[in-house]
Tab-separated table of C-alpha atoms in Angstrom:
chain	number	residue	atom	x	y	z
A	222	MET	CA	5.197	-18.595	3.765
A	223	ARG	CA	6.885	-15.017	4.056
A	224	LEU	CA	4.195	-12.540	3.007
A	225	PRO	CA	6.824	-9.903	1.186
A	226	PRO	CA	8.097	-12.100	-1.277
A	227	LEU	CA	4.823	-13.865	-1.838
A	228	LEU	CA	3.173	-10.521	-2.672
A	229	ALA	CA	6.177	-9.545	-5.004
A	230	VAL	CA	5.766	-13.067	-6.735
A	231	LEU	CA	1.668	-12.671	-6.951
A	232	THR	CA	2.098	-9.034	-8.337
A	233	ALA	CA	4.352	-10.232	-11.172
A	234	ALA	CA	2.151	-13.217	-11.807
A	235	LEU	CA	-0.670	-10.787	-12.203
A	236	LEU	CA	1.095	-8.455	-14.752
A	237	VAL	CA	2.322	-11.202	-16.744
A	238	SER	CA	-1.228	-12.950	-16.789
A	239	VAL	CA	-2.884	-9.594	-17.634
A	240	LEU	CA	-0.419	-9.443	-20.686
A	241	CYS	CA	-0.946	-13.202	-21.690
A	242	GLY	CA	-4.794	-12.432	-21.570
A	243	THR	CA	-4.207	-9.319	-23.793
A	244	GLY	CA	-2.217	-11.131	-26.431
A	245	LEU	CA	-3.886	-15.015	-26.594
A	246	GLY	CA	-6.991	-15.206	-28.301
A	247	ALA	CA	-8.651	-17.044	-31.156
A	248	ALA	CA	-7.729	-14.191	-33.506
A	249	GLY	CA	-4.207	-13.991	-34.616
A	250	VAL	CA	-2.282	-11.234	-33.384
A	251	THR	CA	1.395	-11.463	-32.590
A	252	TRP	CA	2.974	-10.411	-29.464
A	253	ALA	CA	4.990	-7.651	-30.983
A	254	GLU	CA	1.857	-6.262	-32.388
A	255	THR	CA	0.259	-6.794	-29.056
A	256	LEU	CA	2.852	-4.943	-27.127
A	257	ARG	CA	2.824	-2.225	-29.777
A	258	PHE	CA	-0.834	-1.740	-29.604
A	259	LEU	CA	-1.024	-1.628	-25.999
A	260	ARG	CA	1.878	0.992	-25.811
A	261	ALA	CA	0.107	3.200	-28.357
A	262	GLY	CA	-3.375	2.813	-26.361
A	263	LEU	CA	-1.499	3.822	-23.148
A	264	THR	CA	0.579	6.663	-24.732
A	265	GLY	CA	-1.615	7.834	-27.515
A	266	GLY	CA	0.529	6.688	-29.915
A	267	THR	CA	-0.508	6.200	-34.025
A	268	ILE	CA	-1.233	3.223	-35.743
A	269	SER	CA	-1.556	2.603	-39.672
A	270	PRO	CA	-5.379	2.223	-41.035
A	271	GLY	CA	-4.645	-1.384	-42.021
A	272	GLU	CA	-4.054	-2.096	-38.136
A	273	VAL	CA	-7.347	-0.839	-36.885
A	274	SER	CA	-8.950	-4.374	-36.898
A	275	ALA	CA	-6.359	-5.856	-34.798
A	276	TYR	CA	-5.756	-2.893	-32.807
A	277	THR	CA	-9.610	-2.909	-31.676
A	278	ILE	CA	-9.298	-6.446	-30.811
A	279	VAL	CA	-6.506	-5.891	-28.457
A	280	TRP	CA	-7.290	-2.521	-26.889
A	281	GLU	CA	-11.007	-2.405	-26.971
A	282	LEU	CA	-11.813	-6.057	-26.321
A	283	ARG	CA	-9.036	-8.126	-24.782
A	284	PHE	CA	-7.201	-5.744	-22.524
A	285	PRO	CA	-10.404	-4.450	-20.716
A	286	ARG	CA	-11.317	-7.747	-20.325
A	287	ALA	CA	-8.337	-9.119	-18.937
A	288	LEU	CA	-8.443	-6.394	-16.460
A	289	LEU	CA	-12.170	-7.014	-15.519
A	290	ALA	CA	-11.221	-10.550	-14.881
A	291	ALA	CA	-8.517	-9.505	-12.352
A	292	VAL	CA	-10.996	-7.067	-10.848
A	293	VAL	CA	-13.731	-9.593	-10.409
A	294	GLY	CA	-11.403	-12.437	-9.330
A	295	ALA	CA	-9.948	-9.817	-6.742
A	296	GLY	CA	-13.407	-8.768	-5.492
A	297	LEU	CA	-14.859	-12.361	-5.422
A	298	SER	CA	-11.907	-13.746	-3.221
A	299	ALA	CA	-12.021	-10.556	-0.979
A	300	VAL	CA	-15.587	-10.901	-0.548
A	301	GLY	CA	-15.268	-14.601	0.144
A	302	VAL	CA	-12.796	-13.974	2.865
A	303	ALA	CA	-15.019	-11.549	4.733
A	304	VAL	CA	-18.333	-13.744	4.395
A	305	GLN	CA	-16.422	-16.757	5.694
A	306	ALA	CA	-15.559	-14.924	9.027
A	307	MET	CA	-18.775	-13.155	8.841
A	308	VAL	CA	-20.917	-16.437	9.174
A	309	ARG	CA	-18.197	-18.843	10.565
A	310	ASN	CA	-18.862	-21.094	8.082
A	311	ALA	CA	-16.072	-22.748	5.892
A	312	LEU	CA	-18.571	-23.339	3.172
A	313	ALA	CA	-19.700	-19.839	2.636
A	314	ASP	CA	-18.992	-17.821	-0.307
A	315	PRO	CA	-20.163	-14.509	-1.740
A	316	PHE	CA	-23.351	-16.102	-3.140
A	317	VAL	CA	-24.421	-17.501	0.178
A	318	LEU	CA	-26.347	-14.565	0.958
A	319	GLY	CA	-28.532	-14.548	-2.170
A	320	ILE	CA	-27.266	-11.515	-3.901
A	321	SER	CA	-26.013	-12.935	-7.060
A	322	SER	CA	-29.332	-14.748	-7.565
A	323	GLY	CA	-30.776	-11.438	-7.090
A	324	ALA	CA	-28.986	-9.812	-9.674
A	325	ALA	CA	-29.954	-12.520	-12.189
A	326	ILE	CA	-33.603	-11.336	-11.904
A	327	GLY	CA	-32.572	-7.460	-13.218
A	328	ALA	CA	-30.115	-9.125	-15.682
A	329	ASN	CA	-32.575	-11.500	-17.146
A	330	ALA	CA	-35.273	-8.619	-17.289
A	331	VAL	CA	-32.926	-6.938	-19.566
A	332	LEU	CA	-31.386	-9.801	-21.720
A	333	LEU	CA	-35.196	-11.561	-22.057
A	334	PHE	CA	-37.446	-8.856	-22.180
A	335	GLY	CA	-35.527	-5.874	-23.182
A	336	ALA	CA	-36.214	-3.868	-20.010
A	337	LEU	CA	-34.379	-0.511	-19.434
A	338	ALA	CA	-33.524	-0.295	-22.925
A	339	SER	CA	-33.246	3.495	-22.719
A	340	LEU	CA	-30.042	2.985	-20.651
A	341	GLY	CA	-28.183	1.493	-23.575
A	342	VAL	CA	-24.751	0.014	-22.536
A	343	TRP	CA	-25.795	0.477	-18.995
A	344	ALA	CA	-28.823	-1.439	-18.849
A	345	LEU	CA	-27.717	-5.061	-18.004
A	346	SER	CA	-24.893	-3.870	-15.364
A	347	GLY	CA	-27.578	-1.269	-14.145
A	348	ALA	CA	-30.182	-3.855	-13.770
A	349	ALA	CA	-28.209	-6.596	-12.294
A	350	PHE	CA	-26.783	-3.954	-9.558
A	351	VAL	CA	-30.017	-2.681	-8.514
A	352	SER	CA	-32.007	-6.034	-8.247
A	353	ALA	CA	-28.863	-7.408	-6.205
A	354	LEU	CA	-29.254	-4.374	-4.018
A	355	ALA	CA	-33.111	-5.040	-3.646
A	356	ALA	CA	-32.017	-8.581	-2.624
A	357	MET	CA	-29.783	-7.439	-0.232
A	358	VAL	CA	-32.465	-5.419	1.538
A	359	LEU	CA	-34.686	-8.558	1.417
A	360	VAL	CA	-32.319	-10.692	3.051
A	361	TYR	CA	-31.461	-8.176	5.563
A	362	LEU	CA	-35.129	-7.538	6.589
A	363	ALA	CA	-35.661	-11.386	6.787
A	364	ALA	CA	-32.721	-12.260	8.483
A	365	ARG	CA	-32.747	-9.498	11.411
A	366	THR	CA	-33.964	-10.133	14.665
A	367	PRO	CA	-33.958	-7.715	17.889
A	368	GLN	CA	-30.762	-9.343	19.038
A	369	GLY	CA	-29.107	-8.508	15.501
A	370	LEU	CA	-27.773	-10.641	12.509
A	371	THR	CA	-26.908	-14.039	13.998
A	372	PRO	CA	-24.723	-16.202	11.462
A	373	LEU	CA	-26.913	-19.164	11.022
A	374	ARG	CA	-30.092	-16.848	10.453
A	375	LEU	CA	-28.303	-15.292	7.938
A	376	VAL	CA	-26.744	-18.265	6.172
A	377	LEU	CA	-30.215	-19.974	6.120
A	378	THR	CA	-31.938	-16.876	4.992
A	379	GLY	CA	-29.775	-16.119	2.240
A	380	SER	CA	-29.730	-20.014	1.281
A	381	ALA	CA	-33.614	-19.619	0.908
A	382	MET	CA	-33.525	-16.372	-0.866
A	383	TYR	CA	-31.065	-17.954	-3.470
A	384	TYR	CA	-33.304	-20.808	-4.532
A	385	GLY	CA	-36.359	-18.227	-4.436
A	386	PHE	CA	-34.693	-15.993	-6.677
A	387	SER	CA	-33.227	-18.635	-8.935
A	388	ALA	CA	-37.034	-20.226	-9.238
A	389	VAL	CA	-37.799	-16.632	-10.462
A	390	THR	CA	-34.943	-16.449	-12.924
A	391	THR	CA	-35.898	-20.020	-14.234
A	392	LEU	CA	-39.753	-18.968	-14.862
A	393	MET	CA	-38.206	-16.096	-16.579
A	394	ILE	CA	-36.072	-18.157	-19.203
A	395	PHE	CA	-38.897	-20.761	-19.704
A	396	THR	CA	-41.621	-18.170	-20.205
A	397	ALA	CA	-39.488	-16.028	-22.613
A	398	GLU	CA	-39.126	-16.387	-26.692
A	399	ARG	CA	-36.496	-19.095	-27.287
A	400	GLY	CA	-33.338	-18.193	-29.218
A	401	GLU	CA	-30.404	-16.010	-28.797
A	402	ALA	CA	-31.611	-14.123	-25.757
A	403	ALA	CA	-32.300	-17.183	-23.675
A	404	ARG	CA	-28.752	-18.444	-24.814
A	405	SER	CA	-27.495	-15.181	-23.494
A	406	ALA	CA	-29.196	-15.219	-20.123
A	407	MET	CA	-27.853	-18.901	-19.605
A	408	MET	CA	-24.453	-17.705	-20.690
A	409	TRP	CA	-24.761	-14.693	-18.131
A	410	LEU	CA	-26.210	-16.972	-15.278
A	411	LEU	CA	-23.246	-19.096	-15.754
A	412	GLY	CA	-20.670	-16.431	-15.513
A	413	SER	CA	-19.063	-14.656	-18.708
A	414	LEU	CA	-16.646	-11.700	-19.176
A	415	GLY	CA	-17.444	-11.599	-22.760
A	416	GLY	CA	-19.240	-8.323	-22.142
A	417	ALA	CA	-16.049	-6.320	-20.812
A	418	THR	CA	-15.568	-2.784	-22.123
A	419	TRP	CA	-13.872	0.178	-20.917
A	420	ALA	CA	-17.186	1.715	-19.657
A	421	SER	CA	-17.832	-1.123	-17.416
A	422	LEU	CA	-14.300	-1.354	-15.844
A	423	PRO	CA	-13.946	1.821	-13.784
A	424	VAL	CA	-17.418	1.599	-11.627
A	425	ALA	CA	-16.500	-2.291	-10.605
A	426	ALA	CA	-12.892	-1.413	-10.258
A	427	ALA	CA	-13.355	1.397	-7.853
A	428	VAL	CA	-16.108	-0.572	-5.652
A	429	VAL	CA	-13.805	-3.630	-5.610
A	430	LEU	CA	-10.749	-1.477	-4.232
A	431	ALA	CA	-12.484	0.411	-2.068
A	432	GLY	CA	-14.140	-2.978	-0.538
A	433	ILE	CA	-10.852	-4.509	-0.246
A	434	GLY	CA	-9.543	-1.341	1.498
A	435	ALA	CA	-12.261	-1.348	4.295
A	436	LEU	CA	-11.553	-5.161	4.925
A	437	LEU	CA	-7.982	-4.719	5.355
A	438	TRP	CA	-8.834	-1.952	7.666
A	439	SER	CA	-11.191	-4.093	9.680
A	440	ALA	CA	-8.701	-6.976	9.576
A	441	ARG	CA	-8.184	-7.196	13.230
A	442	SER	CA	-11.961	-6.976	13.799
A	443	LEU	CA	-12.288	-9.731	11.434
A	444	ASN	CA	-9.798	-12.107	13.560
A	445	ALA	CA	-11.904	-11.398	16.618
A	446	LEU	CA	-15.178	-11.964	15.049
A	447	ALA	CA	-13.814	-15.197	13.541
A	448	MET	CA	-13.492	-16.427	16.809
A	449	GLY	CA	-17.139	-16.090	18.059
A	450	ASP	CA	-19.315	-13.297	19.349
A	451	GLU	CA	-18.082	-13.671	23.013
A	452	THR	CA	-14.629	-13.383	22.313
A	453	ALA	CA	-14.922	-10.597	19.903
A	454	ALA	CA	-17.036	-8.727	22.407
A	455	ALA	CA	-14.383	-9.376	24.879
A	456	LEU	CA	-11.752	-7.858	22.529
A	457	GLY	CA	-13.805	-4.623	22.196
A	458	VAL	CA	-15.387	-5.683	18.731
A	459	ASP	CA	-19.399	-5.200	18.471
A	460	PRO	CA	-20.301	-8.411	16.808
A	461	ASP	CA	-23.592	-7.249	15.691
A	462	ARG	CA	-22.440	-4.014	14.139
A	463	MET	CA	-19.224	-5.603	12.666
A	464	ARG	CA	-21.826	-8.164	10.790
A	465	ARG	CA	-23.908	-5.363	9.731
A	466	GLY	CA	-21.227	-3.348	8.112
A	467	LEU	CA	-19.663	-6.574	6.632
A	468	PHE	CA	-23.128	-7.634	5.117
A	469	VAL	CA	-23.640	-4.515	3.449
A	470	LEU	CA	-20.187	-4.355	2.111
A	471	ALA	CA	-20.127	-7.766	0.701
A	472	ALA	CA	-23.542	-7.100	-0.803
A	473	ALA	CA	-22.162	-4.092	-2.740
A	474	VAL	CA	-19.215	-5.593	-3.901
A	475	THR	CA	-20.883	-8.732	-5.129
A	476	GLY	CA	-23.511	-6.833	-6.730
A	477	ALA	CA	-21.005	-4.852	-8.539
A	478	VAL	CA	-18.882	-7.672	-9.579
A	479	VAL	CA	-22.007	-10.171	-10.760
A	480	ALA	CA	-23.336	-7.226	-12.431
A	481	VAL	CA	-20.580	-7.108	-14.993
A	482	SER	CA	-19.596	-10.704	-14.964
A	483	GLY	CA	-22.401	-12.721	-14.017
A	484	ALA	CA	-22.195	-15.372	-11.257
A	485	ILE	CA	-18.886	-16.911	-11.250
A	486	GLY	CA	-18.990	-19.485	-8.545
A	487	PHE	CA	-16.155	-21.297	-6.459
A	488	VAL	CA	-13.540	-18.508	-6.623
A	489	GLY	CA	-14.839	-16.827	-3.492
A	490	LEU	CA	-14.930	-20.415	-1.810
A	491	MET	CA	-11.623	-21.657	-2.967
A	492	VAL	CA	-9.173	-18.785	-2.869
A	493	PRO	CA	-9.602	-17.963	0.683
A	494	HIS	CA	-8.839	-21.615	1.795
A	495	VAL	CA	-6.085	-21.999	-0.493
A	496	THR	CA	-4.654	-18.504	0.973
A	497	ARG	CA	-4.817	-19.585	4.311
A	498	MET	CA	-2.870	-22.601	3.489
A	499	LEU	CA	0.046	-20.436	2.292
A	500	VAL	CA	-0.161	-17.695	4.925
A	501	GLY	CA	-2.063	-18.830	7.742
A	502	ALA	CA	-5.322	-17.401	9.212
A	503	ASP	CA	-4.468	-14.320	10.503
A	504	HIS	CA	-6.774	-11.941	8.087
A	505	ARG	CA	-4.108	-9.490	7.712
A	506	ARG	CA	-2.298	-11.814	5.579
A	507	VAL	CA	-5.259	-13.317	4.068
A	508	LEU	CA	-6.667	-10.283	2.816
A	509	ALA	CA	-3.295	-8.961	1.294
A	510	VAL	CA	-3.009	-12.216	-0.660
A	511	ALA	CA	-6.505	-13.740	-1.414
A	512	PRO	CA	-7.364	-10.760	-4.019
A	513	LEU	CA	-3.967	-11.057	-6.054
A	514	LEU	CA	-4.197	-14.882	-6.066
A	515	GLY	CA	-8.187	-14.893	-7.224
A	516	ALA	CA	-7.002	-11.947	-9.915
A	517	VAL	CA	-4.300	-14.279	-11.072
A	518	LEU	CA	-6.639	-17.429	-11.337
A	519	LEU	CA	-9.728	-15.603	-12.818
A	520	VAL	CA	-7.379	-14.273	-15.541
A	521	TRP	CA	-6.134	-17.484	-16.702
A	522	VAL	CA	-9.564	-19.299	-16.204
A	523	ASP	CA	-10.925	-16.622	-18.700
A	524	ILE	CA	-8.247	-17.321	-21.116
A	525	ALA	CA	-8.851	-21.011	-21.016
A	526	SER	CA	-12.503	-20.167	-21.712
A	527	ARG	CA	-11.569	-18.490	-25.087
A	528	LEU	CA	-9.120	-21.029	-26.328
A	529	VAL	CA	-10.618	-24.574	-25.080
A	530	LEU	CA	-12.894	-24.648	-27.832
A	531	ALA	CA	-12.173	-21.712	-30.006
A	532	PRO	CA	-13.794	-19.844	-31.372
A	533	VAL	CA	-16.791	-20.956	-29.264
A	534	GLU	CA	-16.457	-19.158	-25.791
A	535	LEU	CA	-17.052	-21.374	-22.633
A	536	PRO	CA	-18.853	-19.888	-19.632
A	537	VAL	CA	-16.320	-18.769	-16.973
A	538	GLY	CA	-18.306	-20.491	-14.218
A	539	VAL	CA	-18.102	-23.655	-15.804
A	540	LEU	CA	-14.604	-23.765	-15.725
A	541	THR	CA	-14.039	-22.517	-12.323
A	542	ALA	CA	-16.340	-25.370	-10.892
A	543	LEU	CA	-14.328	-28.072	-12.979
A	544	ILE	CA	-11.191	-26.598	-11.238
A	545	GLY	CA	-13.065	-26.064	-7.851
A	546	VAL	CA	-14.343	-29.135	-7.299
A	547	PRO	CA	-11.104	-31.415	-7.554
A	548	CYS	CA	-9.294	-28.707	-5.343
A	549	PHE	CA	-11.958	-28.763	-2.925
A	550	VAL	CA	-11.776	-32.512	-2.525
A	551	LEU	CA	-7.823	-32.360	-2.214
A	552	LEU	CA	-8.305	-29.706	0.247
A	553	MET	CA	-10.667	-32.034	2.519
A	554	ARG	CA	-8.374	-34.589	2.193
A	555	ARG	CA	-5.349	-32.947	3.603
A	556	ARG	CA	-5.536	-33.782	7.590
A	557	ARG	CA	-3.472	-30.670	8.451
A	558	TYR	CA	-5.933	-28.210	6.811
A	559	SER	CA	-8.821	-27.272	9.141
A	560	PHE	CA	-10.732	-25.057	6.664
A	561	GLY	CA	-10.106	-22.000	9.039
A	562	GLY	CA	-11.186	-24.012	12.000
A	563	ALA	CA	-9.042	-24.133	14.879
């Protein structure tokens, strides 16, 4: 597909999706009220005392949540593109490096045992991000060889660490007292945007935007790396140095995203493949489209998670898996699609 019209359509779809994510919910707020509250929040307008409750729902709960869903979807999709090129594996996603399961240890320490309670609202995201970076260091040290980071060792090490970190997380939940804390931990492990606030949005958005910008800047090098180390070296790209940089970038963006949303799977796996079907395998085009497509997808999945069993909220990761599995099977049935290969 031609890139400019597709980008224009996806940008418009994202704006409409965020508006729908703000207006739709279990609480009855009309579209006229939603637009008026958004205008008041953006311009500093006034509302009547009787509208404070509805205004809080729209401006303090739904709007930052819709924006965070777009940020998380964009970040996971961009990192999924980078990781698949880095390890040259069509099944790779942002969580194959073990970063998400590492973040879960810090998050569960807060949810189950009250660790870092002195940090207040920053305790959960801060602990998840720090433990994600610690997991990154462990994976890097375990996968590194004198010859550098090879794709196979990186995938195997990340997968092994994933199971190890998951075992620690399961043990933490098993030994903790049952009740709301364990339920919150399970909700976080399955992915949820229910904790979205204006305070958590700027940091995640800044990290994701910086990561996408860096990946777009390196798109030509990603094209070379995806064709193999020998080809990349012949084209003037240092594969080992490039892979180290991508590893750090992917870990930072994944850690920032997981810290505010939990482990939302399948977005970083599916969106890159769907994008390649639309615009081809050139990373300059893929990285321009994938973040927008992932943002639109996750906003609507979050809307569904709030409405399907309202007022009960479903974990976002459950719905992404329910959508992703049949989509992945359909992709496999398409003979003309080679999952990024030749």
